[in-house]
Amino acid sequence: PSKPPVYQDMTPRAYLKFLADARGYSGREAAEMIDHAFELMNLQDVSDKPVKRLARGVRRMVSMAQAVFFGPSALLIDEPSDELDPQEVLTLRNALTELAKGRAVLLASSNLTEIETLADRILVMDKGRIVGECGRHELQNLYVMTDEMCVVTRSPREAVEKALAKEKGLSVTDVLNCADGLSVRVKMQGDGRAQLFRALNGLEVLEMTAARRKPDELMEYLVSERFDGSRLERSEGGNA
């Protein structure tokens, strides 16, 4: 949840002690469970500070600590890294990786970097429907665009655009300055690599690679009518 369900006037330690008492745990067993949860979420330094004085990201980590406190067989987590700073994100990812060794961890997230890092099996959903299923490697492959190329050249922009204009089915979609000169993104109709090679003959080309979608472009593509999720391979196994 966007607002962690944690009692603001309690310390994290007192909060987990309250949960342990409610479940019938006491003494050494409860203390060991609390210490393990704090170690997993890297909360040792704030365990005795009132929750209301903690940063929002830390409060979220406290909420995560209570979620894993009793060792559930499955965890459902919505946007886990929301409002966390970079160090907290790393701590959370390490914790989720450790937790996934003994249970199912289901993440609901629009953060593709997070999904690529953590998930073994990925379901793509749009408007409540599953539109595709894949593993992390298949998702990474979707960043590569089959109808666009990225060309790095030292030739003048005018010369590049003039050369590309001579070949049908090629159009420039973006031109950026880079350390080696220009990075030119070229849209093709189908597999237009042969035409592209012909068009650039005689120019000073340093590199030519398939263009890659930006994360927001890939997210837009995944929920568009152009995306055919049925063509993706299903992952084998995995907990997250």
PDB file of C-alpha atoms in Angstrom:
ATOM      1  CA  PRO A   1       0.000   0.000   0.000  1.00  0.00           C
ATOM      2  CA  SER A   2       1.055   3.621  -0.592  1.00  0.00           C
ATOM      3  CA  LYS A   3       0.792   4.277   3.160  1.00  0.00           C
ATOM      4  CA  PRO A   4       2.515   1.469   5.120  1.00  0.00           C
ATOM      5  CA  PRO A   5       0.166  -0.083   7.718  1.00  0.00           C
ATOM      6  CA  VAL A   6       2.477   0.504  10.664  1.00  0.00           C
ATOM      7  CA  TYR A   7       1.618   2.055  14.049  1.00  0.00           C
ATOM      8  CA  GLN A   8       3.326   5.454  13.952  1.00  0.00           C
ATOM      9  CA  ASP A   9       3.908   5.821  17.699  1.00  0.00           C
ATOM     10  CA  MET A  10       5.641   2.445  18.031  1.00  0.00           C
ATOM     11  CA  THR A  11       9.255   1.647  17.263  1.00  0.00           C
ATOM     12  CA  PRO A  12       9.840  -1.073  14.646  1.00  0.00           C
ATOM     13  CA  ARG A  13      11.000  -3.421  17.403  1.00  0.00           C
ATOM     14  CA  ALA A  14       7.936  -2.761  19.542  1.00  0.00           C
ATOM     15  CA  TYR A  15       5.695  -3.201  16.510  1.00  0.00           C
ATOM     16  CA  LEU A  16       7.116  -6.628  15.636  1.00  0.00           C
ATOM     17  CA  LYS A  17       7.055  -7.605  19.327  1.00  0.00           C
ATOM     18  CA  PHE A  18       3.347  -6.710  19.349  1.00  0.00           C
ATOM     19  CA  LEU A  19       2.778  -8.941  16.304  1.00  0.00           C
ATOM     20  CA  ALA A  20       4.746 -11.771  17.889  1.00  0.00           C
ATOM     21  CA  ASP A  21       2.697 -11.545  21.100  1.00  0.00           C
ATOM     22  CA  ALA A  22      -0.539 -11.581  19.073  1.00  0.00           C
ATOM     23  CA  ARG A  23       0.577 -14.810  17.401  1.00  0.00           C
ATOM     24  CA  GLY A  24       1.651 -16.455  20.644  1.00  0.00           C
ATOM     25  CA  TYR A  25       5.416 -16.126  20.225  1.00  0.00           C
ATOM     26  CA  SER A  26       7.415 -14.996  23.213  1.00  0.00           C
ATOM     27  CA  GLY A  27      10.860 -14.835  24.738  1.00  0.00           C
ATOM     28  CA  ARG A  28      13.927 -15.950  22.806  1.00  0.00           C
ATOM     29  CA  GLU A  29      11.982 -17.260  19.800  1.00  0.00           C
ATOM     30  CA  ALA A  30      10.299 -13.897  19.223  1.00  0.00           C
ATOM     31  CA  ALA A  31      13.578 -11.997  19.693  1.00  0.00           C
ATOM     32  CA  GLU A  32      15.330 -14.188  17.098  1.00  0.00           C
ATOM     33  CA  MET A  33      12.483 -13.701  14.611  1.00  0.00           C
ATOM     34  CA  ILE A  34      12.600  -9.921  15.098  1.00  0.00           C
ATOM     35  CA  ASP A  35      16.386  -9.758  14.685  1.00  0.00           C
ATOM     36  CA  HIS A  36      16.173 -11.864  11.516  1.00  0.00           C
ATOM     37  CA  ALA A  37      13.536  -9.561   9.985  1.00  0.00           C
ATOM     38  CA  PHE A  38      15.602  -6.460  10.822  1.00  0.00           C
ATOM     39  CA  GLU A  39      18.757  -8.009   9.376  1.00  0.00           C
ATOM     40  CA  LEU A  40      16.939  -9.020   6.192  1.00  0.00           C
ATOM     41  CA  MET A  41      15.607  -5.476   5.658  1.00  0.00           C
ATOM     42  CA  ASN A  42      18.710  -3.708   7.026  1.00  0.00           C
ATOM     43  CA  LEU A  43      16.729  -1.987   9.772  1.00  0.00           C
ATOM     44  CA  GLN A  44      19.046  -2.609  12.734  1.00  0.00           C
ATOM     45  CA  ASP A  45      20.030   1.069  13.041  1.00  0.00           C
ATOM     46  CA  VAL A  46      16.428   2.316  13.219  1.00  0.00           C
ATOM     47  CA  SER A  47      14.821  -0.556  15.132  1.00  0.00           C
ATOM     48  CA  ASP A  48      14.357   1.523  18.303  1.00  0.00           C
ATOM     49  CA  LYS A  49      13.295   4.821  16.743  1.00  0.00           C
ATOM     50  CA  PRO A  50       9.603   5.812  16.570  1.00  0.00           C
ATOM     51  CA  VAL A  51       8.146   4.956  13.161  1.00  0.00           C
ATOM     52  CA  LYS A  52       6.734   8.479  12.723  1.00  0.00           C
ATOM     53  CA  ARG A  53      10.286   9.866  12.756  1.00  0.00           C
ATOM     54  CA  LEU A  54      11.486   7.576   9.980  1.00  0.00           C
ATOM     55  CA  ALA A  55      11.686   8.511   6.306  1.00  0.00           C
ATOM     56  CA  ARG A  56       8.819   7.258   4.116  1.00  0.00           C
ATOM     57  CA  GLY A  57      11.053   4.743   2.396  1.00  0.00           C
ATOM     58  CA  VAL A  58      12.253   3.339   5.725  1.00  0.00           C
ATOM     59  CA  ARG A  59       8.654   3.056   6.945  1.00  0.00           C
ATOM     60  CA  ARG A  60       7.929   1.020   3.832  1.00  0.00           C
ATOM     61  CA  MET A  61      10.822  -1.286   4.722  1.00  0.00           C
ATOM     62  CA  VAL A  62       9.363  -1.709   8.200  1.00  0.00           C
ATOM     63  CA  SER A  63       6.076  -2.695   6.575  1.00  0.00           C
ATOM     64  CA  MET A  64       7.969  -5.235   4.465  1.00  0.00           C
ATOM     65  CA  ALA A  65       9.647  -6.581   7.609  1.00  0.00           C
ATOM     66  CA  GLN A  66       6.269  -7.350   9.178  1.00  0.00           C
ATOM     67  CA  ALA A  67       5.132  -9.004   5.926  1.00  0.00           C
ATOM     68  CA  VAL A  68       8.008 -11.498   6.038  1.00  0.00           C
ATOM     69  CA  PHE A  69       8.089 -11.760   9.832  1.00  0.00           C
ATOM     70  CA  PHE A  70       6.207 -15.056  10.134  1.00  0.00           C
ATOM     71  CA  GLY A  71       7.780 -16.710   7.082  1.00  0.00           C
ATOM     72  CA  PRO A  72       4.707 -16.887   4.804  1.00  0.00           C
ATOM     73  CA  SER A  73       4.667 -19.454   1.993  1.00  0.00           C
ATOM     74  CA  ALA A  74       3.765 -16.716  -0.521  1.00  0.00           C
ATOM     75  CA  LEU A  75       4.161 -12.947  -0.710  1.00  0.00           C
ATOM     76  CA  LEU A  76       2.212 -10.520  -2.911  1.00  0.00           C
ATOM     77  CA  ILE A  77       3.942  -7.141  -3.170  1.00  0.00           C
ATOM     78  CA  ASP A  78       2.676  -4.106  -5.093  1.00  0.00           C
ATOM     79  CA  GLU A  79       5.310  -1.674  -6.457  1.00  0.00           C
ATOM     80  CA  PRO A  80       7.920  -2.792  -3.883  1.00  0.00           C
ATOM     81  CA  SER A  81      10.533  -0.103  -4.568  1.00  0.00           C
ATOM     82  CA  ASP A  82       8.139   2.854  -4.607  1.00  0.00           C
ATOM     83  CA  GLU A  83       9.526   5.778  -2.540  1.00  0.00           C
ATOM     84  CA  LEU A  84      12.773   3.933  -1.708  1.00  0.00           C
ATOM     85  CA  ASP A  85      16.191   5.514  -2.168  1.00  0.00           C
ATOM     86  CA  PRO A  86      18.863   3.651  -4.216  1.00  0.00           C
ATOM     87  CA  GLN A  87      20.434   1.945  -1.185  1.00  0.00           C
ATOM     88  CA  GLU A  88      17.028   0.823   0.098  1.00  0.00           C
ATOM     89  CA  VAL A  89      16.184  -0.536  -3.369  1.00  0.00           C
ATOM     90  CA  LEU A  90      19.342  -2.684  -3.297  1.00  0.00           C
ATOM     91  CA  THR A  91      18.533  -3.918   0.213  1.00  0.00           C
ATOM     92  CA  LEU A  92      14.985  -4.796  -0.830  1.00  0.00           C
ATOM     93  CA  ARG A  93      16.104  -6.633  -3.963  1.00  0.00           C
ATOM     94  CA  ASN A  94      18.626  -8.675  -1.990  1.00  0.00           C
ATOM     95  CA  ALA A  95      15.942  -9.490   0.581  1.00  0.00           C
ATOM     96  CA  LEU A  96      13.406 -10.556  -2.059  1.00  0.00           C
ATOM     97  CA  THR A  97      16.005 -12.728  -3.783  1.00  0.00           C
ATOM     98  CA  GLU A  98      16.701 -14.449  -0.468  1.00  0.00           C
ATOM     99  CA  LEU A  99      12.999 -14.829   0.338  1.00  0.00           C
ATOM    100  CA  ALA A 100      12.231 -16.341  -3.074  1.00  0.00           C
ATOM    101  CA  LYS A 101      14.451 -19.330  -2.287  1.00  0.00           C
ATOM    102  CA  GLY A 102      11.803 -20.814  -0.041  1.00  0.00           C
ATOM    103  CA  ARG A 103       8.500 -19.355  -1.203  1.00  0.00           C
ATOM    104  CA  ALA A 104       6.609 -17.791  -4.086  1.00  0.00           C
ATOM    105  CA  VAL A 105       7.041 -14.031  -4.401  1.00  0.00           C
ATOM    106  CA  LEU A 106       4.567 -12.250  -6.664  1.00  0.00           C
ATOM    107  CA  LEU A 107       5.481  -8.703  -7.666  1.00  0.00           C
ATOM    108  CA  ALA A 108       3.096  -6.230  -9.269  1.00  0.00           C
ATOM    109  CA  SER A 109       5.248  -3.524 -10.819  1.00  0.00           C
ATOM    110  CA  SER A 110       5.503  -1.145 -13.771  1.00  0.00           C
ATOM    111  CA  ASN A 111       9.250  -0.792 -13.183  1.00  0.00           C
ATOM    112  CA  LEU A 112      10.774  -2.899 -15.964  1.00  0.00           C
ATOM    113  CA  THR A 113      14.294  -2.677 -14.537  1.00  0.00           C
ATOM    114  CA  GLU A 114      12.998  -4.121 -11.288  1.00  0.00           C
ATOM    115  CA  ILE A 115      11.140  -6.913 -13.095  1.00  0.00           C
ATOM    116  CA  GLU A 116      14.197  -7.819 -15.197  1.00  0.00           C
ATOM    117  CA  THR A 117      16.369  -7.946 -12.080  1.00  0.00           C
ATOM    118  CA  LEU A 118      14.083 -10.007  -9.868  1.00  0.00           C
ATOM    119  CA  ALA A 119      11.551 -12.045 -11.817  1.00  0.00           C
ATOM    120  CA  ASP A 120      12.029 -15.513 -13.300  1.00  0.00           C
ATOM    121  CA  ARG A 121       8.537 -15.666 -14.775  1.00  0.00           C
ATOM    122  CA  ILE A 122       6.789 -12.560 -16.073  1.00  0.00           C
ATOM    123  CA  LEU A 123       3.107 -12.051 -16.843  1.00  0.00           C
ATOM    124  CA  VAL A 124       2.184  -8.987 -18.884  1.00  0.00           C
ATOM    125  CA  MET A 125      -1.254  -7.651 -17.991  1.00  0.00           C
ATOM    126  CA  ASP A 126      -3.383  -4.993 -19.657  1.00  0.00           C
ATOM    127  CA  LYS A 127      -6.793  -3.923 -18.330  1.00  0.00           C
ATOM    128  CA  GLY A 128      -6.984  -7.002 -16.111  1.00  0.00           C
ATOM    129  CA  ARG A 129      -6.096  -9.473 -18.881  1.00  0.00           C
ATOM    130  CA  ILE A 130      -2.914 -11.508 -19.260  1.00  0.00           C
ATOM    131  CA  VAL A 131      -1.622 -10.597 -22.719  1.00  0.00           C
ATOM    132  CA  GLY A 132       1.760 -12.311 -22.569  1.00  0.00           C
ATOM    133  CA  GLU A 133       4.048 -14.533 -20.533  1.00  0.00           C
ATOM    134  CA  CYS A 134       7.830 -14.798 -20.701  1.00  0.00           C
ATOM    135  CA  GLY A 135      11.090 -15.078 -18.801  1.00  0.00           C
ATOM    136  CA  ARG A 136      13.542 -12.259 -18.105  1.00  0.00           C
ATOM    137  CA  HIS A 137      15.650 -13.103 -21.177  1.00  0.00           C
ATOM    138  CA  GLU A 138      12.642 -12.913 -23.482  1.00  0.00           C
ATOM    139  CA  LEU A 139      11.730  -9.557 -21.947  1.00  0.00           C
ATOM    140  CA  GLN A 140      15.252  -8.250 -22.549  1.00  0.00           C
ATOM    141  CA  ASN A 141      14.985  -9.338 -26.184  1.00  0.00           C
ATOM    142  CA  LEU A 142      11.862  -7.199 -26.577  1.00  0.00           C
ATOM    143  CA  TYR A 143      13.996  -4.086 -26.062  1.00  0.00           C
ATOM    144  CA  VAL A 144      15.584  -4.804 -29.453  1.00  0.00           C
ATOM    145  CA  MET A 145      13.608  -3.306 -32.347  1.00  0.00           C
ATOM    146  CA  THR A 146      13.498  -5.319 -35.571  1.00  0.00           C
ATOM    147  CA  ASP A 147      12.469  -2.371 -37.748  1.00  0.00           C
ATOM    148  CA  GLU A 148      14.857   0.333 -36.529  1.00  0.00           C
ATOM    149  CA  MET A 149      18.643   0.668 -36.623  1.00  0.00           C
ATOM    150  CA  CYS A 150      20.990   2.970 -34.749  1.00  0.00           C
ATOM    151  CA  VAL A 151      23.904   4.297 -36.831  1.00  0.00           C
ATOM    152  CA  VAL A 152      26.931   6.073 -35.354  1.00  0.00           C
ATOM    153  CA  THR A 153      28.732   8.190 -37.958  1.00  0.00           C
ATOM    154  CA  ARG A 154      31.270  11.000 -38.291  1.00  0.00           C
ATOM    155  CA  SER A 155      29.722  12.198 -41.538  1.00  0.00           C
ATOM    156  CA  PRO A 156      27.758  15.495 -41.535  1.00  0.00           C
ATOM    157  CA  ARG A 157      24.075  15.288 -40.713  1.00  0.00           C
ATOM    158  CA  GLU A 158      23.082  16.741 -44.080  1.00  0.00           C
ATOM    159  CA  ALA A 159      25.063  14.069 -45.941  1.00  0.00           C
ATOM    160  CA  VAL A 160      23.526  11.256 -43.884  1.00  0.00           C
ATOM    161  CA  GLU A 161      19.954  12.477 -44.342  1.00  0.00           C
ATOM    162  CA  LYS A 162      20.496  13.028 -48.074  1.00  0.00           C
ATOM    163  CA  ALA A 163      21.910   9.519 -48.530  1.00  0.00           C
ATOM    164  CA  LEU A 164      19.046   7.881 -46.612  1.00  0.00           C
ATOM    165  CA  ALA A 165      16.433   9.845 -48.566  1.00  0.00           C
ATOM    166  CA  LYS A 166      17.560   8.125 -51.772  1.00  0.00           C
ATOM    167  CA  GLU A 167      16.430   4.688 -50.544  1.00  0.00           C
ATOM    168  CA  LYS A 168      12.728   3.856 -50.310  1.00  0.00           C
ATOM    169  CA  GLY A 169      11.527   2.538 -46.986  1.00  0.00           C
ATOM    170  CA  LEU A 170      14.119   4.391 -44.879  1.00  0.00           C
ATOM    171  CA  SER A 171      13.391   7.417 -42.699  1.00  0.00           C
ATOM    172  CA  VAL A 172      15.304   9.222 -39.952  1.00  0.00           C
ATOM    173  CA  THR A 173      13.418   9.278 -36.638  1.00  0.00           C
ATOM    174  CA  ASP A 174      16.057  10.811 -34.369  1.00  0.00           C
ATOM    175  CA  VAL A 175      19.523  12.397 -34.563  1.00  0.00           C
ATOM    176  CA  LEU A 176      21.653  12.988 -31.473  1.00  0.00           C
ATOM    177  CA  ASN A 177      25.181  14.227 -30.919  1.00  0.00           C
ATOM    178  CA  CYS A 178      27.449  11.638 -29.305  1.00  0.00           C
ATOM    179  CA  ALA A 179      31.124  11.278 -28.401  1.00  0.00           C
ATOM    180  CA  ASP A 180      31.987   9.806 -31.826  1.00  0.00           C
ATOM    181  CA  GLY A 181      29.907  12.197 -33.893  1.00  0.00           C
ATOM    182  CA  LEU A 182      26.226  11.548 -34.602  1.00  0.00           C
ATOM    183  CA  SER A 183      23.843   8.810 -33.476  1.00  0.00           C
ATOM    184  CA  VAL A 184      21.164   8.427 -36.132  1.00  0.00           C
ATOM    185  CA  ARG A 185      18.044   6.315 -35.600  1.00  0.00           C
ATOM    186  CA  VAL A 186      16.623   4.966 -38.857  1.00  0.00           C
ATOM    187  CA  LYS A 187      13.150   3.488 -39.321  1.00  0.00           C
ATOM    188  CA  MET A 188      12.880   0.679 -41.897  1.00  0.00           C
ATOM    189  CA  GLN A 189       9.957  -0.980 -43.643  1.00  0.00           C
ATOM    190  CA  GLY A 190      10.431  -4.608 -42.691  1.00  0.00           C
ATOM    191  CA  ASP A 191      13.999  -5.897 -42.917  1.00  0.00           C
ATOM    192  CA  GLY A 192      15.594  -2.938 -44.652  1.00  0.00           C
ATOM    193  CA  ARG A 193      19.195  -3.620 -43.667  1.00  0.00           C
ATOM    194  CA  ALA A 194      20.335  -4.161 -47.262  1.00  0.00           C
ATOM    195  CA  GLN A 195      18.892  -0.796 -48.306  1.00  0.00           C
ATOM    196  CA  LEU A 196      20.485   0.845 -45.280  1.00  0.00           C
ATOM    197  CA  PHE A 197      23.910  -0.584 -46.104  1.00  0.00           C
ATOM    198  CA  ARG A 198      23.594   0.686 -49.694  1.00  0.00           C
ATOM    199  CA  ALA A 199      22.487   4.142 -48.571  1.00  0.00           C
ATOM    200  CA  LEU A 200      25.424   4.549 -46.182  1.00  0.00           C
ATOM    201  CA  ASN A 201      28.058   3.333 -48.631  1.00  0.00           C
ATOM    202  CA  GLY A 202      30.755   6.001 -48.873  1.00  0.00           C
ATOM    203  CA  LEU A 203      29.944   7.627 -45.538  1.00  0.00           C
ATOM    204  CA  GLU A 204      32.128   7.336 -42.430  1.00  0.00           C
ATOM    205  CA  VAL A 205      30.112   4.832 -40.375  1.00  0.00           C
ATOM    206  CA  LEU A 206      31.584   3.653 -37.067  1.00  0.00           C
ATOM    207  CA  GLU A 207      28.786   1.464 -35.748  1.00  0.00           C
ATOM    208  CA  MET A 208      25.447   0.031 -36.808  1.00  0.00           C
ATOM    209  CA  THR A 209      23.229  -1.841 -34.360  1.00  0.00           C
ATOM    210  CA  ALA A 210      19.577  -2.676 -33.880  1.00  0.00           C
ATOM    211  CA  ALA A 211      17.863   0.179 -32.045  1.00  0.00           C
ATOM    212  CA  ARG A 212      16.663  -0.476 -28.507  1.00  0.00           C
ATOM    213  CA  ARG A 213      13.431   0.682 -26.959  1.00  0.00           C
ATOM    214  CA  LYS A 214      13.553   2.881 -23.898  1.00  0.00           C
ATOM    215  CA  PRO A 215      11.780   1.408 -20.820  1.00  0.00           C
ATOM    216  CA  ASP A 216       8.740   3.659 -21.307  1.00  0.00           C
ATOM    217  CA  GLU A 217       8.615   2.737 -25.003  1.00  0.00           C
ATOM    218  CA  LEU A 218       8.721  -0.971 -24.161  1.00  0.00           C
ATOM    219  CA  MET A 219       5.948  -0.562 -21.593  1.00  0.00           C
ATOM    220  CA  GLU A 220       3.808   1.216 -24.182  1.00  0.00           C
ATOM    221  CA  TYR A 221       4.562  -1.539 -26.713  1.00  0.00           C
ATOM    222  CA  LEU A 222       3.647  -4.338 -24.272  1.00  0.00           C
ATOM    223  CA  VAL A 223       0.108  -3.011 -23.860  1.00  0.00           C
ATOM    224  CA  SER A 224      -0.398  -2.068 -27.509  1.00  0.00           C
ATOM    225  CA  GLU A 225      -2.178  -4.025 -30.218  1.00  0.00           C
ATOM    226  CA  ARG A 226       1.182  -4.541 -31.947  1.00  0.00           C
ATOM    227  CA  PHE A 227       2.386  -6.823 -29.131  1.00  0.00           C
ATOM    228  CA  ASP A 228       1.649 -10.522 -29.681  1.00  0.00           C
ATOM    229  CA  GLY A 229       2.207 -12.127 -26.280  1.00  0.00           C
ATOM    230  CA  SER A 230       1.306 -15.587 -27.585  1.00  0.00           C
ATOM    231  CA  ARG A 231       4.612 -15.674 -29.470  1.00  0.00           C
ATOM    232  CA  LEU A 232       6.689 -15.430 -26.310  1.00  0.00           C
ATOM    233  CA  GLU A 233       8.196 -18.567 -24.845  1.00  0.00           C
ATOM    234  CA  ARG A 234       7.054 -19.641 -21.422  1.00  0.00           C
ATOM    235  CA  SER A 235       9.691 -19.675 -18.703  1.00  0.00           C
ATOM    236  CA  GLU A 236      10.499 -22.858 -16.887  1.00  0.00           C
ATOM    237  CA  GLY A 237      10.306 -22.754 -13.085  1.00  0.00           C
ATOM    238  CA  GLY A 238      11.067 -19.739 -10.914  1.00  0.00           C
ATOM    239  CA  ASN A 239       9.641 -18.281  -7.740  1.00  0.00           C
ATOM    240  CA  ALA A 240       9.210 -14.601  -8.555  1.00  0.00           C
TER     241      ALA A 240
END
